[in-house]
Each structure stands twice: as structure tokens, then as C-alpha cells.
């Protein structure tokens, strides 16, 4: 939604106007190109005076001296240059974006002494700038800032680097990643009066433009399939549910697909087991899993991933109503298994039960990964630095965890087992939808596992990481877009021809 800065790439030539951003490495200082932006040599003294040690994301921001064609010279620290991993370049881009402020013409000198800043690194810096720059301001009719100043025009940014044409090419792919993350953030930030199940399905349908095939199942079709668990949640809302099936077939025709399934509760009041008022507005983000799956499909299609991928999202609204389901109701899921609904606020697992079963049944995927803002309990366990990972498969878990380390969307594996599974047994039906307060995230995962048979499966509980997590170098928004880069990385590293 935010206006985005225009980013271009060029060979190094000392910038002649605006803001020059240079990189400083801990110990090694500035590159020759950086020094060329500062012929008067004001940076070394500024570093000394401000005790700037070039720690990662630290910065010195100077007004250019008399006689310089520049407005400002900004040095941004990278820490020890040799220790910069992939995630660091994105974060560095975010730190640079934070320093640009009102700069209109910005030149970034992507050079470091003793370290090659290659095209991939340059593209990541650019990606970090764009993600940092995102803000959800669709509904702000007055755009001036707190001081009454006119809105920042998106900056014109030129990244000065060794191989501009290679950087431009790498950035084309990064741009697709950024668009997917921003799509996910926009969907999550959008209020529920605007984004209901039907509207969500329409947004997902726009992926057709990128060559994704999209089917939207209506209530009637879901009833025919026997999706009593999902439909039980939806029945309290005047807005009908939708199940969206997205397919990107970039792999070999006979190759089994990999599958991603998202919880898309556009608003979760709790239903008849209604939530308290304080903080309930956050439940507009209870579709963070579905948003991540949609964003991921965008990324994969934009870069024409050589993989067959299915994305399925269950879009419903959980409302209290004369027709809402009650605690004690027993519903029959598509699998045939019956569920006693003890608490109508444990609705996400009911939606996913049918979405997972449908996915497995129709596609026999290589694996299924579901993403859901499923439980408050995961925040009690892990806070918001890690998402919970639950799985029946060690290899898939290890690959996911490793991908999360690279993209800094970190996962922590949680235990599962028979002790937890029996918590959802009930005398009235095959299972109940809550297992009590203790280990609440785990019994929720056990519930899901009853709908995946032997298929390798992982469940990511992103309640603590998709919404309302602390601001980072690359995200200042309430919605983080958690999961999009993580799963793109997983597919890229292990599941492409
Ligand atoms: N959507 C919520 C979980 C949630 C809470 C996500 C806060 C993000 C922030 C989920 O549907 C829910 O209500 N879970 C209940 C389950 C309980 C009734 C067993 C919970 O966590 O309290
Ligand atoms: Mn709920
Ligand atoms: Zn929910």
C-alpha cells in the first residue's frame, strides 16, 4: 500500500547530490569508494567523537561540509564484515532505510574493505529497504507526519555496486519475494469489515495473473464434500465461507506436489465461547496463516519456481449468532471422524481439520505444512521470537528449522506423543476440540495430526510471530508476513528440480 522507493543500480561514481550512504566495517573501516564520498574526510573524526565502532546497524548521520555537493553523508555499521550471513544483508538494508529519512536522492555505496558485496547481497539490501519501508496507511486520509510536514516522497535510491546488471537481475527475483511478503502483511493488516472470506478468496484469485490456477469452493460444494468441521465454525457468520485451492505447477508433470495449508479466520470473536473485549481487535489477524500461504504462492509464481505446489486456505468468520454452533455440539468432519465442540473459540483446528484432510485426499502431497495463528498458549511457551513447530517427520522439521535460521523466521520444535493425544479423547465423540489449559498448543497439534494420516506433516503455530510481534530492522508493521520467506527458502533449498 505504501508508496515504494524506486531502486536502481549503477557502477560506482562519487555521488553529486542528495544523501550518500556508506558502509563501515568493525575493525576495517571504510572502503576506498566510501572514502571518495567524503573528500573532506569528516567521517573519521565523527566516528571518534561519537564513539562509533561500526557495530551492526549503528549509524553516523552528518550534514555534508561546506563545498560538498551532497546534503548528508551517512555511515552505517555492518559489524565484522566477514560474519555477514544472508539474513544480515536484508537487515542491513532495513537499517539503511531507517537512516534515509527524508532523503530524496539517495546513493548507497555497496562496498566494504576486504569483502565482496556480490549481486545477491546487493539485491538483499534492496529487499530489506523495501520491507522496512512498508507501512499500512491505506485508511489514513491525512498523510502528513507528526510535525505537520508533507509526506515523504518515496526516495530515489541508487545502489552503487561492482556489477549493476547482475544486481538488477538478482533484484528482479527479490522484488517478487518482497511483493509476496507485502501481500501477506496487507492481508493481515486489512480490517475484517473489508476483508471477509469472499473478499479474501477474490484477492487469492488475483494470483491467476501470475499463472497460478485458483479454484474457490463455495459453502454448497464444501457441504457436498462433508466438511462439517469447517462449516460448523462458519455457520454463525452472515458471510459465507470459502475454501481456496491454489496450484503452481512449475515442476515435472508427474511429480507429487508439496502442500501448504493456512488458517484463514478473517475474524475470531470466539463464537459463543466469546473472547473478552480487550485486544479482540487483534483477531482481524487470525488469518495470518492463510495470508502467508497466499504470499508464498505469489513468490513462487513470480520467480517461476521449478516445483509443483498446492496452497489451500480455509476462509471463515467465527461469530456468535442465533445460528452459531454451541459448546457441546458434535460435528462430523470430512474424514468421517466426529468432533465434540467443547469451546467454540478453538475454531482454527476445526477449519484446518477439513482443509488438511481435503488436501491429503485430493493431492497425496509429498508433505503438508500448515500455518496458523492457532493458540495463545504458544506465546506462553515461546514468546514471540520463535514460532512453534510440531511435526511427525524429523527430516522436514530439520529442513524447516534450517530455513528459518537463514531467513530469521525462527522455529522451535515442540514435543508430540500419545500422552498429549489422549487429552482430546472424549466419551461423546471421536475427539473433542480442546485438551485443557496445560500444553494447549500441543493438544491443538495432536488434534491436527488426526487429519494427516502418514503423510509427512508440519504445523507452524504462528500466533506469536505473525501479528503484534516486536518491530525489527525489516518490519515496522503490526503484521510481519511471517512464513513467506521461510517457506520460499525451504522450497528453493530442497524441492526444486
Ligand atoms: N485465534 C486464537 C489464538 C490466538 C490468540 C492467536 C491470540 C493470536 C493471538 C485461537 O482461535 C484461540 O482462540 N485459541 C484458544 C484455544 C482455547 C479455547 C483452547 C486460546 O488460545 O485461548
Ligand atoms: Mn479462537
Ligand atoms: Zn482463532
Short mmCIF file of C-alpha atoms and ligand atoms in Angstrom, two decimals:
data_model
loop_
_atom_site.label_atom_id
_atom_site.label_comp_id
_atom_site.label_asym_id
_atom_site.label_seq_id
_atom_site.Cartn_x
_atom_site.Cartn_y
_atom_site.Cartn_z
CA UNK A 1 0.00 0.00 0.00
CA UNK A 2 2.84 2.34 0.87
CA UNK A 3 4.49 4.19 -1.96
CA UNK A 4 7.72 2.36 -2.58
CA UNK A 5 11.08 3.90 -3.28
CA UNK A 6 12.42 3.34 -6.78
CA UNK A 7 15.66 1.39 -6.62
CA UNK A 8 18.22 1.27 -9.41
CA UNK A 9 21.79 0.03 -9.70
CA UNK A 10 24.90 1.68 -11.11
CA UNK A 11 28.67 1.46 -11.13
CA UNK A 12 30.42 3.50 -8.51
CA UNK A 13 30.95 7.18 -9.20
CA UNK A 14 31.14 9.69 -6.35
CA UNK A 15 27.52 10.90 -5.85
CA UNK A 16 26.89 14.55 -6.76
CA UNK A 17 23.72 15.30 -4.80
CA UNK A 18 21.42 14.21 -2.01
CA UNK A 19 22.39 11.64 0.59
CA UNK A 20 25.39 9.32 0.33
CA UNK A 21 25.15 6.20 2.46
CA UNK A 22 28.40 4.33 3.01
CA UNK A 23 29.13 1.12 4.91
CA UNK A 24 31.63 0.87 7.72
CA UNK A 25 33.07 -2.42 8.97
CA UNK A 26 34.15 -3.06 12.52
CA UNK A 27 37.94 -3.01 12.55
CA UNK A 28 38.36 -2.46 8.79
CA UNK A 29 36.60 0.90 8.49
CA UNK A 30 35.61 2.29 5.10
CA UNK A 31 36.18 1.15 1.52
CA UNK A 32 38.01 3.42 -0.94
CA UNK A 33 34.69 4.14 -2.66
CA UNK A 34 33.23 5.22 0.69
CA UNK A 35 36.20 7.49 1.31
CA UNK A 36 35.69 9.04 -2.14
CA UNK A 37 32.26 10.26 -0.99
CA UNK A 38 33.95 12.11 1.84
CA UNK A 39 36.85 14.03 0.27
CA UNK A 40 36.95 16.45 3.21
CA UNK A 41 37.48 13.47 5.47
CA UNK A 42 34.84 14.31 8.09
CA UNK A 43 33.84 10.72 8.81
CA UNK A 44 36.91 9.52 10.77
CA UNK A 45 36.60 12.44 13.17
CA UNK A 46 32.84 11.92 13.51
CA UNK A 47 33.43 8.24 14.30
CA UNK A 48 35.85 9.22 17.01
CA UNK A 49 33.68 11.95 18.52
CA UNK A 50 30.56 9.79 18.60
CA UNK A 51 32.48 6.66 19.62
CA UNK A 52 31.07 4.91 16.56
CA UNK A 53 32.57 1.42 16.33
CA UNK A 54 30.70 0.28 13.19
CA UNK A 55 28.58 -2.16 15.17
CA UNK A 56 25.84 -3.76 13.06
CA UNK A 57 23.05 -1.25 12.30
CA UNK A 58 24.74 1.58 14.20
CA UNK A 59 24.94 4.83 12.23
CA UNK A 60 26.52 8.28 12.00
CA UNK A 61 24.49 10.89 10.13
CA UNK A 62 26.34 14.06 9.09
CA UNK A 63 25.42 17.24 7.27
CA UNK A 64 27.83 17.45 4.33
CA UNK A 65 30.50 20.12 4.80
CA UNK A 66 30.67 23.48 3.01
CA UNK A 67 31.61 23.00 -0.63
CA UNK A 68 30.31 19.43 -0.91
CA UNK A 69 27.57 18.82 -3.50
CA UNK A 70 25.90 16.43 -1.05
CA UNK A 71 23.26 17.17 1.61
CA UNK A 72 24.24 14.42 4.03
CA UNK A 73 26.77 11.68 4.46
CA UNK A 74 25.57 8.69 6.43
CA UNK A 75 27.75 5.82 7.57
CA UNK A 76 26.01 2.59 8.57
CA UNK A 77 27.85 -0.08 10.54
CA UNK A 78 27.91 -3.71 9.42
CA UNK A 79 29.80 -5.20 12.37
CA UNK A 80 32.52 -7.68 11.42
CA UNK A 81 32.27 -7.79 7.62
CA UNK A 82 33.34 -11.44 7.43
CA UNK A 83 30.42 -12.50 9.67
CA UNK A 84 27.65 -11.21 7.39
CA UNK A 85 25.20 -14.02 6.51
CA UNK A 86 22.21 -13.87 4.18
CA UNK A 87 19.76 -12.55 6.75
CA UNK A 88 22.23 -9.80 7.69
CA UNK A 89 22.08 -8.23 4.24
CA UNK A 90 18.29 -7.93 4.44
CA UNK A 91 18.59 -6.47 7.95
CA UNK A 92 21.32 -4.13 6.76
CA UNK A 93 19.01 -2.88 4.03
CA UNK A 94 16.40 -2.24 6.72
CA UNK A 95 18.90 -0.30 8.82
CA UNK A 96 19.89 1.80 5.82
CA UNK A 97 16.22 2.54 5.07
CA UNK A 98 15.81 3.77 8.63
CA UNK A 99 18.65 6.26 8.08
CA UNK A 100 17.39 7.61 4.76
CA UNK A 101 14.59 9.56 6.46
CA UNK A 102 13.59 12.49 4.27
CA UNK A 103 16.40 11.97 1.75
CA UNK A 104 15.06 12.28 -1.80
CA UNK A 105 18.08 11.27 -3.85
CA UNK A 106 19.98 8.57 -2.09
CA UNK A 107 23.14 6.80 -3.22
CA UNK A 108 24.19 3.71 -1.33
CA UNK A 109 27.78 2.64 -1.74
CA UNK A 110 27.63 -1.16 -1.51
CA UNK A 111 31.31 -1.75 -0.94
CA UNK A 112 33.30 -2.95 2.04
CA UNK A 113 37.03 -3.27 2.54
CA UNK A 114 38.14 -6.87 2.07
CA UNK A 115 34.65 -8.32 1.41
CA UNK A 116 32.91 -8.71 -1.95
CA UNK A 117 29.38 -7.38 -1.90
CA UNK A 118 28.01 -9.51 -4.75
CA UNK A 119 24.77 -9.20 -6.73
CA UNK A 120 22.82 -11.45 -4.32
CA UNK A 121 23.93 -9.33 -1.35
CA UNK A 122 23.06 -6.11 -3.15
CA UNK A 123 19.61 -7.49 -4.01
CA UNK A 124 19.08 -8.47 -0.37
CA UNK A 125 19.99 -4.95 0.77
CA UNK A 126 17.39 -3.63 -1.67
CA UNK A 127 14.83 -6.15 -0.42
CA UNK A 128 15.48 -5.09 3.17
CA UNK A 129 14.94 -1.44 2.25
CA UNK A 130 11.56 -2.21 0.69
CA UNK A 131 10.36 -4.35 3.59
CA UNK A 132 11.48 -1.76 6.15
CA UNK A 133 9.72 0.94 4.19
CA UNK A 134 6.35 -0.84 4.33
CA UNK A 135 3.60 0.72 6.38
CA UNK A 136 -0.13 0.09 6.31
CA UNK A 137 -1.60 3.51 5.59
CA UNK A 138 -4.48 2.68 3.27
CA UNK A 139 -7.00 4.29 5.59
CA UNK A 140 -5.01 7.39 6.58
CA UNK A 141 -6.70 10.27 4.81
CA UNK A 142 -4.21 12.80 6.19
CA UNK A 143 -0.73 11.80 5.27
CA UNK A 144 1.38 14.46 6.98
CA UNK A 145 3.67 13.45 9.82
CA UNK A 146 3.57 14.47 13.50
CA UNK A 147 5.33 17.78 12.73
CA UNK A 148 2.82 18.64 10.03
CA UNK A 149 5.40 18.10 7.30
CA UNK A 150 4.31 16.88 3.89
CA UNK A 151 4.55 13.14 3.35
CA UNK A 152 7.90 11.72 2.40
CA UNK A 153 8.05 11.25 -1.32
CA UNK A 154 9.40 7.79 -1.95
CA UNK A 155 13.14 8.21 -2.27
CA UNK A 156 15.03 7.59 -5.50
CA UNK A 157 17.68 5.13 -4.43
CA UNK A 158 20.71 4.16 -6.46
CA UNK A 159 22.85 1.32 -5.19
CA UNK A 160 26.41 1.75 -6.40
CA UNK A 161 28.00 -1.66 -6.79
CA UNK A 162 30.56 -3.72 -8.68
CA UNK A 163 28.18 -5.44 -11.11
CA UNK A 164 25.00 -3.40 -11.58
CA UNK A 165 23.47 -5.55 -14.34
CA UNK A 166 23.87 -8.74 -12.28
CA UNK A 167 22.46 -6.93 -9.25
CA UNK A 168 19.46 -5.77 -11.28
CA UNK A 169 18.82 -9.34 -12.37
CA UNK A 170 19.08 -10.68 -8.82
CA UNK A 171 16.81 -7.89 -7.61
CA UNK A 172 14.07 -8.85 -10.09
CA UNK A 173 13.66 -12.08 -8.13
CA UNK A 174 13.98 -10.36 -4.76
CA UNK A 175 11.22 -7.97 -5.84
CA UNK A 176 8.88 -10.96 -6.17
CA UNK A 177 9.77 -12.06 -2.65
CA UNK A 178 9.15 -8.58 -1.29
CA UNK A 179 5.79 -8.42 -3.09
CA UNK A 180 4.76 -11.75 -1.55
CA UNK A 181 5.69 -10.64 1.97
CA UNK A 182 3.90 -7.33 1.50
CA UNK A 183 0.83 -9.11 0.13
CA UNK A 184 0.75 -11.20 3.30
CA UNK A 185 1.19 -8.12 5.52
CA UNK A 186 -1.55 -6.22 3.69
CA UNK A 187 -3.99 -9.12 4.01
CA UNK A 188 -3.33 -9.39 7.75
CA UNK A 189 -3.50 -5.63 8.39
CA UNK A 190 -6.73 -5.23 6.43
CA UNK A 191 -9.72 -4.95 8.80
CA UNK A 192 -12.33 -7.71 8.78
CA UNK A 193 -15.17 -5.44 7.61
CA UNK A 194 -13.25 -5.03 4.38
CA UNK A 195 -11.69 -8.49 4.10
CA UNK A 196 -14.28 -11.22 4.64
CA UNK A 197 -13.96 -14.81 3.37
CA UNK A 198 -15.34 -13.91 -0.07
CA UNK A 199 -13.02 -10.91 -0.41
CA UNK A 200 -10.04 -12.98 0.71
CA UNK A 201 -10.83 -15.58 -1.94
CA UNK A 202 -11.05 -12.79 -4.53
CA UNK A 203 -7.60 -11.50 -3.50
CA UNK A 204 -6.16 -15.01 -3.81
CA UNK A 205 -7.82 -15.32 -7.23
CA UNK A 206 -5.72 -12.39 -8.44
CA UNK A 207 -2.76 -14.80 -8.42
CA UNK A 208 -4.17 -16.14 -11.69
CA UNK A 209 -2.40 -13.20 -13.32
CA UNK A 210 0.89 -14.85 -12.40
CA UNK A 211 -0.14 -18.23 -13.80
CA UNK A 212 -1.40 -19.80 -10.57
CA UNK A 213 -4.54 -21.85 -11.05
CA UNK A 214 -7.11 -20.89 -8.42
CA UNK A 215 -10.34 -22.68 -7.51
CA UNK A 216 -12.77 -21.28 -4.98
CA UNK A 217 -15.08 -23.76 -3.27
CA UNK A 218 -18.39 -22.40 -2.01
CA UNK A 219 -20.37 -23.44 1.03
CA UNK A 220 -22.53 -25.74 -1.09
CA UNK A 221 -19.51 -27.54 -2.51
CA UNK A 222 -17.97 -27.91 0.94
CA UNK A 223 -21.23 -29.35 2.25
CA UNK A 224 -21.17 -31.93 -0.54
CA UNK A 225 -17.63 -32.88 0.48
CA UNK A 226 -18.79 -33.32 4.07
CA UNK A 227 -16.70 -30.54 5.63
CA UNK A 228 -18.82 -30.37 8.78
CA UNK A 229 -15.97 -29.12 10.98
CA UNK A 230 -15.17 -26.05 8.87
CA UNK A 231 -18.84 -25.34 8.19
CA UNK A 232 -19.70 -25.55 11.89
CA UNK A 233 -17.37 -22.60 12.52
CA UNK A 234 -18.74 -20.63 9.58
CA UNK A 235 -22.43 -21.06 10.43
CA UNK A 236 -22.52 -18.20 12.94
CA UNK A 237 -21.50 -15.62 10.35
CA UNK A 238 -23.69 -13.99 7.73
CA UNK A 239 -20.65 -14.05 5.48
CA UNK A 240 -20.28 -17.44 3.79
CA UNK A 241 -17.01 -19.41 3.96
CA UNK A 242 -14.66 -20.14 1.10
CA UNK A 243 -12.00 -22.79 0.57
CA UNK A 244 -9.38 -21.62 -1.90
CA UNK A 245 -7.19 -24.10 -3.76
CA UNK A 246 -4.16 -22.58 -5.46
CA UNK A 247 -1.82 -24.59 -7.67
CA UNK A 248 1.51 -23.65 -9.12
CA UNK A 249 2.82 -26.37 -11.44
CA UNK A 250 6.38 -25.43 -12.27
CA UNK A 251 7.82 -28.88 -11.67
CA UNK A 252 7.81 -32.14 -13.64
CA UNK A 253 4.27 -33.11 -14.63
CA UNK A 254 4.29 -36.41 -12.70
CA UNK A 255 5.97 -35.01 -9.58
CA UNK A 256 3.82 -35.10 -6.43
CA UNK A 257 3.21 -31.58 -5.14
CA UNK A 258 4.27 -30.09 -1.84
CA UNK A 259 1.37 -28.52 0.03
CA UNK A 260 0.82 -25.52 2.29
CA UNK A 261 -2.40 -25.04 4.23
CA UNK A 262 -3.41 -21.85 6.02
CA UNK A 263 -5.90 -20.94 8.74
CA UNK A 264 -7.95 -18.08 7.35
CA UNK A 265 -10.26 -16.96 10.15
CA UNK A 266 -10.94 -13.43 8.95
CA UNK A 267 -12.17 -12.53 12.41
CA UNK A 268 -12.26 -14.63 15.56
CA UNK A 269 -14.72 -13.39 18.18
CA UNK A 270 -14.50 -16.78 19.85
CA UNK A 271 -18.09 -17.51 18.82
CA UNK A 272 -20.49 -18.43 21.65
CA UNK A 273 -17.38 -19.03 23.82
CA UNK A 274 -16.83 -15.34 23.26
CA UNK A 275 -13.49 -13.66 23.90
CA UNK A 276 -13.06 -10.74 26.27
CA UNK A 277 -13.25 -7.27 24.71
CA UNK A 278 -9.69 -6.14 25.49
CA UNK A 279 -7.48 -6.82 22.50
CA UNK A 280 -10.18 -8.53 20.47
CA UNK A 281 -9.43 -6.21 17.56
CA UNK A 282 -6.23 -8.20 17.03
CA UNK A 283 -8.37 -11.10 15.86
CA UNK A 284 -8.63 -9.45 12.44
CA UNK A 285 -5.20 -11.05 12.02
CA UNK A 286 -6.42 -14.59 12.69
CA UNK A 287 -5.88 -15.31 9.01
CA UNK A 288 -2.09 -14.88 9.22
CA UNK A 289 -1.56 -18.50 8.15
CA UNK A 290 -3.74 -18.10 5.07
CA UNK A 291 -2.03 -14.80 4.27
CA UNK A 292 1.40 -16.46 4.44
CA UNK A 293 0.29 -19.25 2.10
CA UNK A 294 -1.12 -16.70 -0.35
CA UNK A 295 2.05 -14.60 -0.16
CA UNK A 296 4.17 -17.70 -0.68
CA UNK A 297 2.22 -18.70 -3.81
CA UNK A 298 2.86 -15.20 -5.12
CA UNK A 299 6.61 -15.53 -4.54
CA UNK A 300 6.85 -18.98 -6.12
CA UNK A 301 4.86 -18.00 -9.19
CA UNK A 302 6.72 -14.69 -9.59
CA UNK A 303 10.05 -16.49 -9.74
CA UNK A 304 8.61 -19.41 -11.69
CA UNK A 305 9.75 -21.95 -9.12
CA UNK A 306 10.52 -25.36 -10.59
CA UNK A 307 8.21 -27.17 -8.23
CA UNK A 308 4.62 -28.36 -8.05
CA UNK A 309 2.99 -26.56 -5.15
CA UNK A 310 -0.52 -26.59 -3.72
CA UNK A 311 -1.74 -23.83 -1.41
CA UNK A 312 -5.05 -24.28 0.40
CA UNK A 313 -6.69 -21.73 2.65
CA UNK A 314 -9.85 -22.11 4.70
CA UNK A 315 -11.55 -18.71 4.96
CA UNK A 316 -14.29 -18.34 7.57
CA UNK A 317 -15.53 -15.89 10.17
CA UNK A 318 -16.12 -17.04 13.77
CA UNK A 319 -19.13 -15.15 15.14
CA UNK A 320 -21.70 -15.56 17.91
CA UNK A 321 -25.21 -15.65 16.48
CA UNK A 322 -28.60 -17.32 16.74
CA UNK A 323 -27.31 -19.84 14.25
CA UNK A 324 -23.80 -20.19 15.70
CA UNK A 325 -22.59 -23.57 16.89
CA UNK A 326 -22.76 -24.24 20.63
CA UNK A 327 -20.39 -25.81 23.12
CA UNK A 328 -21.37 -29.47 23.24
CA UNK A 329 -22.33 -29.66 19.57
CA UNK A 330 -20.92 -32.65 17.73
CA UNK A 331 -19.86 -32.18 14.12
CA UNK A 332 -18.73 -34.70 11.52
CA UNK A 333 -15.54 -33.79 9.64
CA UNK A 334 -14.78 -34.69 6.01
CA UNK A 335 -12.63 -37.55 7.33
CA UNK A 336 -15.73 -39.09 8.90
CA UNK A 337 -14.31 -38.54 12.39
CA UNK A 338 -16.71 -36.82 14.80
CA UNK A 339 -15.72 -33.87 16.98
CA UNK A 340 -17.32 -32.61 20.17
CA UNK A 341 -17.01 -28.83 20.20
CA UNK A 342 -16.18 -28.04 23.82
CA UNK A 343 -15.11 -24.48 23.13
CA UNK A 344 -16.19 -22.59 20.02
CA UNK A 345 -13.05 -20.43 20.36
CA UNK A 346 -10.88 -23.43 19.41
CA UNK A 347 -12.10 -22.92 15.85
CA UNK A 348 -8.85 -22.85 13.87
CA UNK A 349 -8.24 -26.56 14.31
CA UNK A 350 -11.78 -27.28 13.08
CA UNK A 351 -11.12 -25.32 9.90
CA UNK A 352 -7.73 -26.96 9.38
CA UNK A 353 -9.07 -30.47 10.05
CA UNK A 354 -11.14 -30.36 6.88
CA UNK A 355 -8.58 -28.38 4.87
CA UNK A 356 -5.81 -30.87 5.72
CA UNK A 357 -7.97 -33.90 5.01
CA UNK A 358 -9.14 -32.46 1.69
CA UNK A 359 -5.57 -31.64 0.68
CA UNK A 360 -4.23 -35.09 1.51
CA UNK A 361 -7.17 -36.85 -0.09
CA UNK A 362 -7.08 -34.93 -3.36
CA UNK A 363 -3.37 -34.38 -3.90
CA UNK A 364 -1.42 -37.06 -1.95
CA UNK A 365 1.29 -34.44 -1.47
CA UNK A 366 4.96 -35.09 -0.66
CA UNK A 367 4.33 -33.25 2.56
CA UNK A 368 1.86 -30.86 4.14
CA UNK A 369 2.81 -27.80 6.13
CA UNK A 370 0.07 -25.85 7.83
CA UNK A 371 0.41 -22.36 9.23
CA UNK A 372 -2.00 -21.00 11.81
CA UNK A 373 -2.40 -18.35 14.47
CA UNK A 374 -3.69 -21.31 16.44
CA UNK A 375 -3.15 -20.83 20.17
CA UNK A 376 -2.46 -18.18 22.78
CA UNK A 377 -0.56 -20.94 24.58
CA UNK A 378 2.27 -20.86 22.05
CA UNK A 379 3.03 -17.31 23.23
CA UNK A 380 3.10 -18.51 26.83
CA UNK A 381 5.61 -21.17 25.79
CA UNK A 382 7.81 -19.32 23.29
CA UNK A 383 7.01 -15.61 23.46
CA UNK A 384 7.25 -14.03 20.03
CA UNK A 385 10.83 -14.71 18.97
CA UNK A 386 10.08 -18.25 17.74
CA UNK A 387 7.08 -19.90 16.14
CA UNK A 388 6.12 -23.36 17.39
CA UNK A 389 6.96 -26.29 15.11
CA UNK A 390 5.09 -29.57 15.50
CA UNK A 391 5.74 -32.46 13.18
CA UNK A 392 5.59 -36.21 12.57
CA UNK A 393 8.78 -36.05 10.49
CA UNK A 394 12.35 -35.30 11.58
CA UNK A 395 13.74 -34.51 8.13
CA UNK A 396 11.02 -31.99 7.37
CA UNK A 397 11.49 -30.44 10.82
CA UNK A 398 15.22 -30.07 10.36
CA UNK A 399 14.82 -28.53 6.92
CA UNK A 400 12.24 -26.06 8.20
CA UNK A 401 14.36 -25.12 11.20
CA UNK A 402 17.41 -24.55 8.99
CA UNK A 403 15.41 -22.39 6.55
CA UNK A 404 14.17 -20.34 9.49
CA UNK A 405 17.72 -19.71 10.67
CA UNK A 406 18.61 -18.33 7.25
CA UNK A 407 15.61 -16.01 6.95
CA UNK A 408 15.42 -15.21 10.66
CA UNK A 409 11.89 -16.57 10.91
CA UNK A 410 12.88 -18.92 13.66
CA UNK A 411 11.13 -22.13 14.65
CA UNK A 412 11.32 -24.15 17.83
CA UNK A 413 10.27 -27.79 17.71
CA UNK A 414 7.77 -28.84 20.34
CA UNK A 415 7.08 -32.37 21.57
CA UNK A 416 4.18 -34.55 20.47
CA UNK A 417 3.07 -38.00 21.56
CA UNK A 418 0.44 -40.35 22.90
CA UNK A 419 0.35 -38.64 26.32
CA UNK A 420 -0.81 -35.46 24.64
CA UNK A 421 -3.01 -37.18 22.09
CA UNK A 422 -5.23 -38.70 24.74
CA UNK A 423 -6.00 -35.25 26.13
CA UNK A 424 -8.51 -34.78 23.31
CA UNK A 425 -10.36 -38.07 23.79
CA UNK A 426 -13.99 -37.72 24.89
CA UNK A 427 -16.76 -40.15 25.73
CA UNK A 428 -19.23 -38.39 23.44
CA UNK A 429 -17.42 -38.47 20.09
CA UNK A 430 -14.16 -39.49 18.39
CA UNK A 431 -12.43 -36.44 19.85
CA UNK A 432 -13.05 -33.05 21.41
CA UNK A 433 -11.66 -29.75 20.19
CA UNK A 434 -9.83 -28.69 23.37
CA UNK A 435 -7.47 -30.52 25.65
CA UNK A 436 -7.36 -28.22 28.65
CA UNK A 437 -5.06 -25.39 29.58
CA UNK A 438 -1.84 -27.31 30.10
CA UNK A 439 0.13 -27.93 26.92
CA UNK A 440 -2.61 -26.19 24.96
CA UNK A 441 -0.52 -25.74 21.82
CA UNK A 442 0.47 -29.38 21.86
CA UNK A 443 -3.03 -30.81 22.22
CA UNK A 444 -4.06 -28.50 19.37
CA UNK A 445 -1.29 -30.01 17.23
CA UNK A 446 -2.36 -33.53 18.24
CA UNK A 447 -5.84 -32.66 17.06
CA UNK A 448 -4.49 -31.65 13.64
CA UNK A 449 -2.39 -34.79 13.39
CA UNK A 450 -5.54 -36.89 13.47
CA UNK A 451 -6.30 -35.49 9.99
CA UNK A 452 -2.98 -36.11 8.21
CA UNK A 453 -2.61 -39.92 8.22
CA UNK A 454 1.00 -40.96 7.43
CA UNK A 455 1.86 -38.02 5.20
CA UNK A 456 4.94 -36.07 6.37
CA UNK A 457 3.44 -33.03 8.02
CA UNK A 458 4.46 -29.98 10.00
CA UNK A 459 2.31 -27.47 11.81
CA UNK A 460 3.60 -23.95 12.48
CA UNK A 461 1.81 -22.13 15.28
CA UNK A 462 2.45 -18.51 14.33
CA UNK A 463 0.14 -16.79 16.85
CA UNK A 464 3.14 -15.04 18.43
CA UNK A 465 5.08 -14.18 15.28
CA UNK A 466 2.56 -13.24 12.57
CA UNK A 467 0.92 -10.36 14.43
CA UNK A 468 1.93 -7.86 17.05
CA UNK A 469 5.50 -9.10 17.27
CA UNK A 470 8.25 -6.59 18.03
CA UNK A 471 9.46 -4.31 15.26
CA UNK A 472 12.63 -5.46 13.51
CA UNK A 473 15.06 -3.97 11.01
CA UNK A 474 12.88 -5.24 8.17
CA UNK A 475 9.44 -4.91 9.71
CA UNK A 476 7.82 -1.97 11.45
CA UNK A 477 4.27 -3.10 10.81
CA UNK A 478 1.85 -4.92 13.14
CA UNK A 479 1.65 -7.73 10.61
CA UNK A 480 5.04 -9.30 9.87
CA UNK A 481 4.33 -11.56 6.89
CA UNK A 482 5.93 -14.38 8.90
CA UNK A 483 6.43 -17.58 6.96
CA UNK A 484 6.61 -16.30 3.39
CA UNK A 485 10.39 -16.04 3.08
CA UNK A 486 10.85 -19.11 5.29
CA UNK A 487 8.80 -21.40 3.06
CA UNK A 488 10.18 -19.93 -0.15
CA UNK A 489 13.61 -20.80 1.23
CA UNK A 490 12.51 -24.34 2.10
CA UNK A 491 11.16 -24.96 -1.40
CA UNK A 492 14.20 -23.38 -3.04
CA UNK A 493 16.69 -25.41 -1.00
CA UNK A 494 15.07 -28.86 -1.20
CA UNK A 495 12.10 -29.23 -3.52
CA UNK A 496 13.03 -27.80 -6.91
CA UNK A 497 14.20 -29.75 -9.97
N1 LIG B 1 -7.00 -17.29 17.22
C1 LIG B 1 -6.88 -17.78 18.53
C2 LIG B 1 -5.42 -17.84 19.02
C3 LIG B 1 -4.70 -16.52 19.11
C4 LIG B 1 -4.72 -15.80 20.29
C5 LIG B 1 -3.99 -16.05 18.05
C6 LIG B 1 -4.05 -14.60 20.37
C7 LIG B 1 -3.30 -14.85 18.12
C8 LIG B 1 -3.33 -14.11 19.29
C9 LIG B 1 -7.47 -19.17 18.62
O1 LIG B 1 -8.55 -19.41 17.78
C10 LIG B 1 -7.97 -19.35 20.01
O2 LIG B 1 -8.88 -18.66 20.37
N2 LIG B 1 -7.38 -20.27 20.75
C11 LIG B 1 -7.77 -20.52 22.09
C12 LIG B 1 -7.89 -22.01 22.26
C13 LIG B 1 -8.55 -22.44 23.53
C14 LIG B 1 -10.02 -22.06 23.52
C15 LIG B 1 -8.40 -23.93 23.67
C16 LIG B 1 -6.71 -19.93 23.00
O3 LIG B 1 -5.54 -19.93 22.63
O4 LIG B 1 -7.08 -19.41 24.05
MN1 LIG B 2 -10.38 -18.80 18.63
ZN1 LIG B 3 -8.63 -18.27 16.08
#
